[in-house]
Amino acid sequence: MNTANHIHFYNLHPTLADFKAEVCHGLSVYPKTIPPKFFYDQSGSQLFDDITELPEYYPTRTEIGILHEHGEEMARLLGKGCWLWELGSGSSKKIRVLLDSLQPSTYLPIDISKEHLLHSVQTLAIDHPDLEIHAICADYSSDFQLPRGCIPTQTSGNEINRVAFFPGSSIGNFEPSQAQELLQRVAHLLRPTGALLIGVDLKKDPACLHVAYNDAQGVTAAFNLNLLTRINRELQADFNLTQFEHQAFYNDQLGRIEMHLVSKTSQEVQVDGQRFVFAEGENIHTENSYKYTVEQFHAIATRANFEPVRVWTDPARLFSVHYLRVKS
Ligand SMILES: C[S@@+](CC[C@H](N)C(=O)[O-])C[C@H]1O[C@@H](n2cnc3c(N)ncnc32)[C@H](O)[C@@H]1O
């Protein structure tokens, strides 16, 4: 069977002009900031997959453990044959745990990393030849529309349950108010009876967080620095990678891991002909990863028009997976 027949690919990827505008704006403000969504070119996605295999990086194996342990119950709640939308699907590794029990009518992974998304769905289609896949390369934080034909039409008596899967605690990359707005948009799309299964990293001992984002092999550092390699290649910039270093720490007051790239010296960098000056020790803030208690996350979800129904955690309470229903 030609599995390609089951994959529809939609390219709504941010343009080079969007990338340039966001990078140049981010380097012009103080503190300098570049959004984490730009980590994910092909090398960035590969480096992220390498991070997930590290002994220090507990979130991926812990979330997968929860999905294995409670997958049957999750599938019962979500409903067989659902329309399944995954945000930030990456390698689509986690959804594989649920696919046999869920048997979705359609799977819609959305991810900003084009080649990685294509490769992941092609591999998935080989293992699940009957699965209808609509893969969308887009920025889910933008005001994008799902392509027509991807969303099931709701006719009376013929409702297909709409389900979103948002693993990896990617929701933690957003400020709490932005997280609420994003979830509100997801809830709107899932109306009137849909549900969201979402992975959220829990508050814990900062020492455990510190090692998870400062691994001994330096893979997280390489992932962070790859952002500069990407900017050099795609935007004709001249960042000297030996003059920046990875920094990650837990900001206790704000309840988040922060990742930065620190300038080791005072220097000037050109991006597409524009000059940006760095003082010695000045940072580019590249990522936040907010950690929540179950109650804190429930409060955000409730304000975003979801009703918390069920939450599963691992025995050490490192990570949580929430089943939330759209409020009617
Ligand atoms: C932290 S990784 C998580 C990957 C996978 N879901 C997991 O749990 O292991 C974030 C994923 O979301 C994608 N991503 C990040 N920001 C995005 C955005 N704004 N829009 C679409 N995809 C995004 C990345 O390409 C990457 O695959």
mmCIF file of C-alpha atoms and ligand atoms in Angstrom:
data_model
loop_
_atom_site.group_PDB
_atom_site.id
_atom_site.type_symbol
_atom_site.label_atom_id
_atom_site.label_comp_id
_atom_site.label_asym_id
_atom_site.label_seq_id
_atom_site.Cartn_x
_atom_site.Cartn_y
_atom_site.Cartn_z
ATOM 1 C CA MET A 1 0.000 0.000 0.000
ATOM 2 C CA ASN A 2 1.303 3.415 -0.820
ATOM 3 C CA THR A 3 1.262 5.092 2.580
ATOM 4 C CA ALA A 4 1.824 8.509 0.954
ATOM 5 C CA ASN A 5 -1.854 8.347 -0.049
ATOM 6 C CA HIS A 6 -2.790 8.867 3.611
ATOM 7 C CA ILE A 7 -0.656 11.958 4.235
ATOM 8 C CA HIS A 8 -1.873 15.426 3.366
ATOM 9 C CA PHE A 9 0.773 18.068 3.986
ATOM 10 C CA TYR A 10 0.018 21.771 4.489
ATOM 11 C CA ASN A 11 2.894 24.248 4.604
ATOM 12 C CA LEU A 12 1.974 27.375 6.584
ATOM 13 C CA HIS A 13 5.509 27.721 7.929
ATOM 14 C CA PRO A 14 6.565 31.218 9.084
ATOM 15 C CA THR A 15 8.442 32.958 6.249
ATOM 16 C CA LEU A 16 12.098 34.006 6.322
ATOM 17 C CA ALA A 17 10.853 37.617 6.570
ATOM 18 C CA ASP A 18 8.839 36.701 9.732
ATOM 19 C CA PHE A 19 11.934 35.006 11.192
ATOM 20 C CA LYS A 20 14.135 38.010 10.411
ATOM 21 C CA ALA A 21 11.624 40.510 11.795
ATOM 22 C CA GLU A 22 11.243 38.599 15.094
ATOM 23 C CA VAL A 23 15.002 38.076 15.518
ATOM 24 C CA CYS A 24 15.901 41.704 14.737
ATOM 25 C CA HIS A 25 13.141 42.990 17.009
ATOM 26 C CA GLY A 26 14.241 40.619 19.794
ATOM 27 C CA LEU A 27 17.860 41.777 19.539
ATOM 28 C CA SER A 28 16.840 45.468 19.595
ATOM 29 C CA VAL A 29 14.989 45.350 22.925
ATOM 30 C CA TYR A 30 16.348 45.016 26.452
ATOM 31 C CA PRO A 31 16.669 42.327 27.671
ATOM 32 C CA LYS A 32 17.386 40.725 24.279
ATOM 33 C CA THR A 33 14.952 37.871 23.615
ATOM 34 C CA ILE A 34 14.358 35.336 20.848
ATOM 35 C CA PRO A 35 11.278 33.063 21.085
ATOM 36 C CA PRO A 36 11.996 29.342 21.625
ATOM 37 C CA LYS A 37 9.954 28.324 18.571
ATOM 38 C CA PHE A 38 13.022 29.288 16.475
ATOM 39 C CA PHE A 39 15.159 26.565 18.065
ATOM 40 C CA TYR A 40 13.489 24.060 15.787
ATOM 41 C CA ASP A 41 15.197 23.826 12.429
ATOM 42 C CA GLN A 42 16.158 20.311 11.370
ATOM 43 C CA SER A 43 19.277 20.225 13.611
ATOM 44 C CA GLY A 44 17.373 21.788 16.518
ATOM 45 C CA SER A 45 14.699 19.085 16.327
ATOM 46 C CA GLN A 46 17.360 16.379 16.220
ATOM 47 C CA LEU A 47 19.134 17.925 19.212
ATOM 48 C CA PHE A 48 15.828 18.079 21.099
ATOM 49 C CA ASP A 49 15.280 14.367 20.408
ATOM 50 C CA ASP A 50 18.820 13.742 21.739
ATOM 51 C CA ILE A 51 17.943 15.699 24.909
ATOM 52 C CA THR A 52 14.933 13.439 25.499
ATOM 53 C CA GLU A 53 17.310 10.435 25.720
ATOM 54 C CA LEU A 54 19.583 12.008 28.364
ATOM 55 C CA PRO A 55 19.638 10.451 31.849
ATOM 56 C CA GLU A 56 19.187 13.911 33.436
ATOM 57 C CA TYR A 57 16.145 14.831 31.320
ATOM 58 C CA TYR A 58 13.282 13.248 33.269
ATOM 59 C CA PRO A 59 10.218 14.856 31.514
ATOM 60 C CA THR A 60 10.024 12.713 28.351
ATOM 61 C CA ARG A 61 10.441 9.276 29.930
ATOM 62 C CA THR A 62 8.199 10.251 32.851
ATOM 63 C CA GLU A 63 5.378 11.467 30.597
ATOM 64 C CA ILE A 64 5.682 8.384 28.384
ATOM 65 C CA GLY A 65 5.530 6.246 31.549
ATOM 66 C CA ILE A 66 2.265 7.958 32.565
ATOM 67 C CA LEU A 67 0.821 7.435 29.060
ATOM 68 C CA HIS A 68 1.718 3.706 29.203
ATOM 69 C CA GLU A 69 0.321 3.287 32.691
ATOM 70 C CA HIS A 70 -2.998 5.071 32.084
ATOM 71 C CA GLY A 71 -3.372 4.974 28.285
ATOM 72 C CA GLU A 72 -6.410 2.666 28.303
ATOM 73 C CA GLU A 73 -8.297 4.972 30.670
ATOM 74 C CA MET A 74 -7.232 8.032 28.643
ATOM 75 C CA ALA A 75 -8.483 6.442 25.426
ATOM 76 C CA ARG A 76 -11.821 5.553 27.064
ATOM 77 C CA LEU A 77 -12.283 9.166 28.183
ATOM 78 C CA LEU A 78 -11.210 10.653 24.836
ATOM 79 C CA GLY A 79 -13.354 8.255 22.823
ATOM 80 C CA LYS A 80 -12.440 5.871 20.008
ATOM 81 C CA GLY A 81 -12.517 7.208 16.465
ATOM 82 C CA CYS A 82 -11.929 10.823 17.515
ATOM 83 C CA TRP A 83 -10.528 13.640 15.395
ATOM 84 C CA LEU A 84 -7.076 14.010 16.937
ATOM 85 C CA TRP A 85 -5.064 17.224 16.757
ATOM 86 C CA GLU A 86 -1.534 17.259 18.220
ATOM 87 C CA LEU A 87 0.259 20.542 18.946
ATOM 88 C CA GLY A 88 4.067 20.474 18.657
ATOM 89 C CA SER A 89 4.081 16.824 17.596
ATOM 90 C CA GLY A 90 7.864 16.619 17.046
ATOM 91 C CA SER A 91 8.780 12.990 16.427
ATOM 92 C CA SER A 92 5.154 11.872 17.208
ATOM 93 C CA LYS A 93 6.643 9.418 19.687
ATOM 94 C CA LYS A 94 4.168 9.991 22.503
ATOM 95 C CA ILE A 95 0.984 9.676 20.458
ATOM 96 C CA ARG A 96 2.140 6.221 19.357
ATOM 97 C CA VAL A 97 1.459 5.009 22.910
ATOM 98 C CA LEU A 98 -2.242 5.902 22.502
ATOM 99 C CA LEU A 99 -2.908 5.203 18.824
ATOM 100 C CA ASP A 100 -3.922 1.549 19.073
ATOM 101 C CA SER A 101 -6.456 2.223 21.828
ATOM 102 C CA LEU A 102 -7.693 5.513 20.365
ATOM 103 C CA GLN A 103 -7.961 4.522 16.687
ATOM 104 C CA PRO A 104 -8.545 8.148 15.635
ATOM 105 C CA SER A 105 -10.489 8.836 12.444
ATOM 106 C CA THR A 106 -7.945 11.540 11.552
ATOM 107 C CA TYR A 107 -4.607 12.608 13.022
ATOM 108 C CA LEU A 108 -3.536 16.264 12.596
ATOM 109 C CA PRO A 109 -0.027 16.888 13.870
ATOM 110 C CA ILE A 110 1.042 20.528 13.775
ATOM 111 C CA ASP A 111 4.680 21.513 14.145
ATOM 112 C CA ILE A 112 6.897 24.414 13.131
ATOM 113 C CA SER A 113 9.827 22.162 12.113
ATOM 114 C CA LYS A 114 9.049 21.197 8.509
ATOM 115 C CA GLU A 115 11.533 18.439 7.604
ATOM 116 C CA HIS A 116 11.227 16.823 11.016
ATOM 117 C CA LEU A 117 7.425 16.825 10.788
ATOM 118 C CA LEU A 118 7.492 15.301 7.298
ATOM 119 C CA HIS A 119 9.914 12.591 8.356
ATOM 120 C CA SER A 120 7.909 11.799 11.517
ATOM 121 C CA VAL A 121 4.587 11.404 9.713
ATOM 122 C CA GLN A 122 6.133 9.336 6.936
ATOM 123 C CA THR A 123 7.524 6.943 9.538
ATOM 124 C CA LEU A 124 4.225 6.925 11.416
ATOM 125 C CA ALA A 125 2.302 6.138 8.227
ATOM 126 C CA ILE A 126 4.450 3.044 7.629
ATOM 127 C CA ASP A 127 3.541 1.715 11.087
ATOM 128 C CA HIS A 128 -0.111 2.839 10.846
ATOM 129 C CA PRO A 129 -1.010 2.425 7.173
ATOM 130 C CA ASP A 130 -4.743 2.984 7.757
ATOM 131 C CA LEU A 131 -4.336 6.249 9.622
ATOM 132 C CA GLU A 132 -5.512 9.376 7.787
ATOM 133 C CA ILE A 133 -2.879 12.064 8.468
ATOM 134 C CA HIS A 134 -3.167 15.799 7.853
ATOM 135 C CA ALA A 135 0.242 17.217 8.786
ATOM 136 C CA ILE A 136 0.427 20.976 9.189
ATOM 137 C CA CYS A 137 3.671 22.910 9.334
ATOM 138 C CA ALA A 138 2.722 26.137 11.133
ATOM 139 C CA ASP A 139 3.309 28.288 14.197
ATOM 140 C CA TYR A 140 0.523 27.342 16.610
ATOM 141 C CA SER A 141 1.190 30.492 18.654
ATOM 142 C CA SER A 142 0.213 32.663 15.687
ATOM 143 C CA ASP A 143 -3.330 33.453 14.717
ATOM 144 C CA PHE A 144 -3.314 30.733 12.072
ATOM 145 C CA GLN A 145 -6.400 28.927 10.756
ATOM 146 C CA LEU A 146 -6.503 25.172 10.328
ATOM 147 C CA PRO A 147 -6.896 24.504 6.581
ATOM 148 C CA ARG A 148 -10.426 23.902 5.369
ATOM 149 C CA GLY A 149 -11.095 20.234 4.938
ATOM 150 C CA CYS A 150 -9.063 19.376 8.047
ATOM 151 C CA ILE A 151 -11.817 20.119 10.533
ATOM 152 C CA PRO A 152 -14.731 17.696 10.723
ATOM 153 C CA THR A 153 -18.065 19.254 9.883
ATOM 154 C CA GLN A 154 -20.539 18.924 12.730
ATOM 155 C CA THR A 155 -23.945 17.916 11.536
ATOM 156 C CA SER A 156 -26.625 16.999 13.980
ATOM 157 C CA GLY A 157 -26.421 13.356 14.992
ATOM 158 C CA ASN A 158 -23.020 12.956 13.315
ATOM 159 C CA GLU A 159 -20.621 14.517 15.821
ATOM 160 C CA ILE A 160 -17.012 13.417 15.715
ATOM 161 C CA ASN A 161 -15.343 13.974 19.036
ATOM 162 C CA ARG A 162 -12.612 16.584 18.741
ATOM 163 C CA VAL A 163 -9.518 15.912 20.800
ATOM 164 C CA ALA A 164 -6.271 17.851 21.179
ATOM 165 C CA PHE A 165 -3.039 16.339 22.509
ATOM 166 C CA PHE A 166 -0.397 18.794 23.724
ATOM 167 C CA PRO A 167 2.455 16.857 25.345
ATOM 168 C CA GLY A 168 5.983 17.768 26.427
ATOM 169 C CA SER A 169 4.955 20.621 28.753
ATOM 170 C CA SER A 170 5.377 22.979 25.786
ATOM 171 C CA ILE A 171 2.616 25.055 27.394
ATOM 172 C CA GLY A 172 5.303 25.982 29.966
ATOM 173 C CA ASN A 173 7.177 27.933 27.270
ATOM 174 C CA PHE A 174 4.470 30.608 27.428
ATOM 175 C CA GLU A 175 3.933 33.272 30.064
ATOM 176 C CA PRO A 176 0.913 32.144 32.146
ATOM 177 C CA SER A 177 -1.338 34.810 30.546
ATOM 178 C CA GLN A 178 -0.236 33.736 27.032
ATOM 179 C CA ALA A 179 -0.730 30.085 27.993
ATOM 180 C CA GLN A 180 -4.293 30.924 28.966
ATOM 181 C CA GLU A 181 -4.885 32.702 25.628
ATOM 182 C CA LEU A 182 -3.459 29.777 23.650
ATOM 183 C CA LEU A 183 -5.604 27.274 25.568
ATOM 184 C CA GLN A 184 -8.627 29.512 25.008
ATOM 185 C CA ARG A 185 -8.044 29.286 21.237
ATOM 186 C CA VAL A 186 -7.641 25.516 21.502
ATOM 187 C CA ALA A 187 -10.918 25.303 23.483
ATOM 188 C CA HIS A 188 -12.659 27.378 20.815
ATOM 189 C CA LEU A 189 -11.530 24.951 18.120
ATOM 190 C CA LEU A 190 -12.638 21.934 20.103
ATOM 191 C CA ARG A 191 -16.166 23.221 20.750
ATOM 192 C CA PRO A 192 -18.782 22.108 21.538
ATOM 193 C CA THR A 193 -17.819 18.836 23.188
ATOM 194 C CA GLY A 194 -14.077 18.360 22.711
ATOM 195 C CA ALA A 195 -11.316 17.559 25.151
ATOM 196 C CA LEU A 196 -7.628 18.256 25.679
ATOM 197 C CA LEU A 197 -4.965 15.845 26.953
ATOM 198 C CA ILE A 198 -2.004 17.955 28.013
ATOM 199 C CA GLY A 199 1.368 17.205 29.645
ATOM 200 C CA VAL A 200 2.519 19.704 32.272
ATOM 201 C CA ASP A 201 5.781 19.634 34.179
ATOM 202 C CA LEU A 202 5.338 19.943 37.943
ATOM 203 C CA LYS A 203 7.088 22.146 40.512
ATOM 204 C CA LYS A 204 9.898 20.208 42.185
ATOM 205 C CA ASP A 205 13.306 20.378 43.828
ATOM 206 C CA PRO A 206 15.261 23.054 41.879
ATOM 207 C CA ALA A 207 18.358 20.815 41.983
ATOM 208 C CA CYS A 208 16.550 18.217 39.867
ATOM 209 C CA LEU A 209 15.519 20.953 37.395
ATOM 210 C CA HIS A 210 19.015 22.391 37.275
ATOM 211 C CA VAL A 211 20.662 19.142 36.150
ATOM 212 C CA ALA A 212 17.874 18.455 33.626
ATOM 213 C CA TYR A 213 18.708 21.699 31.768
ATOM 214 C CA ASN A 214 22.503 21.547 32.315
ATOM 215 C CA ASP A 215 23.328 18.008 31.211
ATOM 216 C CA ALA A 216 26.856 16.675 31.574
ATOM 217 C CA GLN A 217 27.262 15.942 27.846
ATOM 218 C CA GLY A 218 26.369 19.506 26.867
ATOM 219 C CA VAL A 219 23.506 18.534 24.535
ATOM 220 C CA THR A 220 21.201 21.230 25.943
ATOM 221 C CA ALA A 221 23.998 23.772 25.490
ATOM 222 C CA ALA A 222 24.385 22.648 21.844
ATOM 223 C CA PHE A 223 20.584 22.927 21.375
ATOM 224 C CA ASN A 224 20.600 26.479 22.755
ATOM 225 C CA LEU A 225 23.643 27.554 20.676
ATOM 226 C CA ASN A 226 22.189 25.997 17.511
ATOM 227 C CA LEU A 227 19.812 28.970 17.446
ATOM 228 C CA LEU A 228 22.794 31.203 16.584
ATOM 229 C CA THR A 229 24.021 28.735 13.922
ATOM 230 C CA ARG A 230 20.551 28.864 12.375
ATOM 231 C CA ILE A 231 20.469 32.671 12.431
ATOM 232 C CA ASN A 232 23.960 32.780 10.856
ATOM 233 C CA ARG A 233 22.874 30.432 8.062
ATOM 234 C CA GLU A 234 19.380 31.726 7.317
ATOM 235 C CA LEU A 235 19.811 35.436 8.031
ATOM 236 C CA GLN A 236 23.438 35.936 6.916
ATOM 237 C CA ALA A 237 24.510 36.796 10.467
ATOM 238 C CA ASP A 238 27.992 36.598 11.966
ATOM 239 C CA PHE A 239 27.515 35.322 15.525
ATOM 240 C CA ASN A 240 30.808 33.858 16.757
ATOM 241 C CA LEU A 241 29.644 30.739 18.615
ATOM 242 C CA THR A 242 32.796 30.557 20.720
ATOM 243 C CA GLN A 243 31.868 33.958 22.204
ATOM 244 C CA PHE A 244 28.480 32.891 23.628
ATOM 245 C CA GLU A 245 27.671 30.307 26.272
ATOM 246 C CA HIS A 246 24.620 28.401 27.449
ATOM 247 C CA GLN A 247 23.076 29.335 30.778
ATOM 248 C CA ALA A 248 20.049 27.687 32.419
ATOM 249 C CA PHE A 249 18.754 28.256 35.946
ATOM 250 C CA TYR A 250 15.580 27.983 37.992
ATOM 251 C CA ASN A 251 13.944 31.319 38.768
ATOM 252 C CA ASP A 252 12.257 30.428 42.036
ATOM 253 C CA GLN A 253 10.203 33.593 42.277
ATOM 254 C CA LEU A 254 8.613 33.102 38.847
ATOM 255 C CA GLY A 255 8.540 29.288 39.024
ATOM 256 C CA ARG A 256 10.345 28.777 35.731
ATOM 257 C CA ILE A 257 13.547 27.492 34.184
ATOM 258 C CA GLU A 258 15.169 30.234 32.125
ATOM 259 C CA MET A 259 17.581 29.583 29.279
ATOM 260 C CA HIS A 260 19.920 32.281 28.037
ATOM 261 C CA LEU A 261 22.863 32.706 25.701
ATOM 262 C CA VAL A 262 25.462 34.847 27.455
ATOM 263 C CA SER A 263 27.928 37.028 25.608
ATOM 264 C CA LYS A 264 31.408 36.219 26.959
ATOM 265 C CA THR A 265 32.793 39.545 25.837
ATOM 266 C CA SER A 266 31.667 42.955 24.577
ATOM 267 C CA GLN A 267 31.072 42.482 20.889
ATOM 268 C CA GLU A 268 29.083 43.526 17.849
ATOM 269 C CA VAL A 269 27.034 41.178 15.671
ATOM 270 C CA GLN A 270 25.503 41.785 12.239
ATOM 271 C CA VAL A 271 22.201 40.203 11.231
ATOM 272 C CA ASP A 272 21.219 40.804 7.622
ATOM 273 C CA GLY A 273 23.139 44.084 7.582
ATOM 274 C CA GLN A 274 21.842 45.355 10.960
ATOM 275 C CA ARG A 275 24.304 45.865 13.858
ATOM 276 C CA PHE A 276 23.608 44.694 17.402
ATOM 277 C CA VAL A 277 25.899 45.514 20.315
ATOM 278 C CA PHE A 278 26.460 43.139 23.248
ATOM 279 C CA ALA A 279 28.050 44.115 26.545
ATOM 280 C CA GLU A 280 30.196 41.503 28.273
ATOM 281 C CA GLY A 281 27.824 39.227 30.243
ATOM 282 C CA GLU A 282 24.722 40.431 28.370
ATOM 283 C CA ASN A 283 22.115 37.723 27.683
ATOM 284 C CA ILE A 284 19.772 36.695 24.934
ATOM 285 C CA HIS A 285 16.805 35.133 26.733
ATOM 286 C CA THR A 286 15.892 32.090 24.617
ATOM 287 C CA GLU A 287 13.396 30.051 26.648
ATOM 288 C CA ASN A 288 11.208 29.891 29.703
ATOM 289 C CA SER A 289 9.842 26.631 30.994
ATOM 290 C CA TYR A 290 7.210 27.310 33.649
ATOM 291 C CA LYS A 291 6.578 24.630 36.248
ATOM 292 C CA TYR A 292 3.127 24.378 37.820
ATOM 293 C CA THR A 293 1.396 22.684 40.700
ATOM 294 C CA VAL A 294 -1.728 20.763 39.643
ATOM 295 C CA GLU A 295 -3.860 23.489 41.239
ATOM 296 C CA GLN A 296 -2.017 26.337 39.474
ATOM 297 C CA PHE A 297 -2.476 24.647 36.105
ATOM 298 C CA HIS A 298 -6.148 23.913 36.797
ATOM 299 C CA ALA A 299 -6.694 27.606 37.494
ATOM 300 C CA ILE A 300 -5.249 28.557 34.075
ATOM 301 C CA ALA A 301 -7.193 25.821 32.276
ATOM 302 C CA THR A 302 -10.442 26.844 33.976
ATOM 303 C CA ARG A 303 -9.983 30.477 32.933
ATOM 304 C CA ALA A 304 -9.338 29.199 29.382
ATOM 305 C CA ASN A 305 -12.801 27.579 29.305
ATOM 306 C CA PHE A 306 -11.782 24.031 30.172
ATOM 307 C CA GLU A 307 -13.174 21.880 32.947
ATOM 308 C CA PRO A 308 -10.473 19.783 34.675
ATOM 309 C CA VAL A 309 -11.767 16.209 34.829
ATOM 310 C CA ARG A 310 -8.833 13.922 35.551
ATOM 311 C CA VAL A 311 -5.117 14.216 36.232
ATOM 312 C CA TRP A 312 -2.486 11.484 36.294
ATOM 313 C CA THR A 313 1.027 11.821 37.745
ATOM 314 C CA ASP A 314 3.994 9.506 38.217
ATOM 315 C CA PRO A 315 4.691 8.153 41.727
ATOM 316 C CA ALA A 316 7.453 10.761 42.325
ATOM 317 C CA ARG A 317 5.078 13.546 41.164
ATOM 318 C CA LEU A 318 7.581 14.914 38.653
ATOM 319 C CA PHE A 319 5.119 15.319 35.772
ATOM 320 C CA SER A 320 1.358 15.514 35.203
ATOM 321 C CA VAL A 321 -0.995 14.667 32.346
ATOM 322 C CA HIS A 322 -4.387 16.406 32.461
ATOM 323 C CA TYR A 323 -7.664 15.465 30.813
ATOM 324 C CA LEU A 324 -9.678 18.673 30.372
ATOM 325 C CA ARG A 325 -13.117 18.981 28.802
ATOM 326 C CA VAL A 326 -14.358 22.067 26.996
ATOM 327 C CA LYS A 327 -16.920 23.804 29.201
ATOM 328 C CA SER A 328 -20.367 23.794 27.652
HETATM 329 C C1 LIG B 1 9.673 20.642 23.520
HETATM 330 S S1 LIG B 1 9.428 19.938 21.940
HETATM 331 C C2 LIG B 1 8.225 18.682 22.341
HETATM 332 C C3 LIG B 1 8.123 17.623 21.276
HETATM 333 C C4 LIG B 1 7.147 16.506 21.596
HETATM 334 N N1 LIG B 1 5.782 17.013 21.618
HETATM 335 C C5 LIG B 1 7.462 15.901 22.928
HETATM 336 O O1 LIG B 1 6.630 16.005 23.833
HETATM 337 O O2 LIG B 1 8.529 15.299 23.070
HETATM 338 C C6 LIG B 1 8.421 21.164 21.184
HETATM 339 C C7 LIG B 1 7.888 20.781 19.822
HETATM 340 O O3 LIG B 1 6.961 21.766 19.417
HETATM 341 C C8 LIG B 1 7.378 22.361 18.191
HETATM 342 N N2 LIG B 1 7.073 23.794 18.338
HETATM 343 C C9 LIG B 1 7.662 24.667 19.197
HETATM 344 N N3 LIG B 1 7.072 25.873 19.092
HETATM 345 C C10 LIG B 1 6.098 25.751 18.149
HETATM 346 C C11 LIG B 1 5.150 26.642 17.594
HETATM 347 N N4 LIG B 1 5.058 27.912 18.006
HETATM 348 N N5 LIG B 1 4.299 26.185 16.648
HETATM 349 C C12 LIG B 1 4.374 24.894 16.217
HETATM 350 N N6 LIG B 1 5.251 23.994 16.715
HETATM 351 C C13 LIG B 1 6.107 24.421 17.668
HETATM 352 C C14 LIG B 1 8.836 22.054 18.038
HETATM 353 O O4 LIG B 1 9.232 21.981 16.682
HETATM 354 C C15 LIG B 1 8.963 20.708 18.761
HETATM 355 O O5 LIG B 1 8.701 19.637 17.900
#
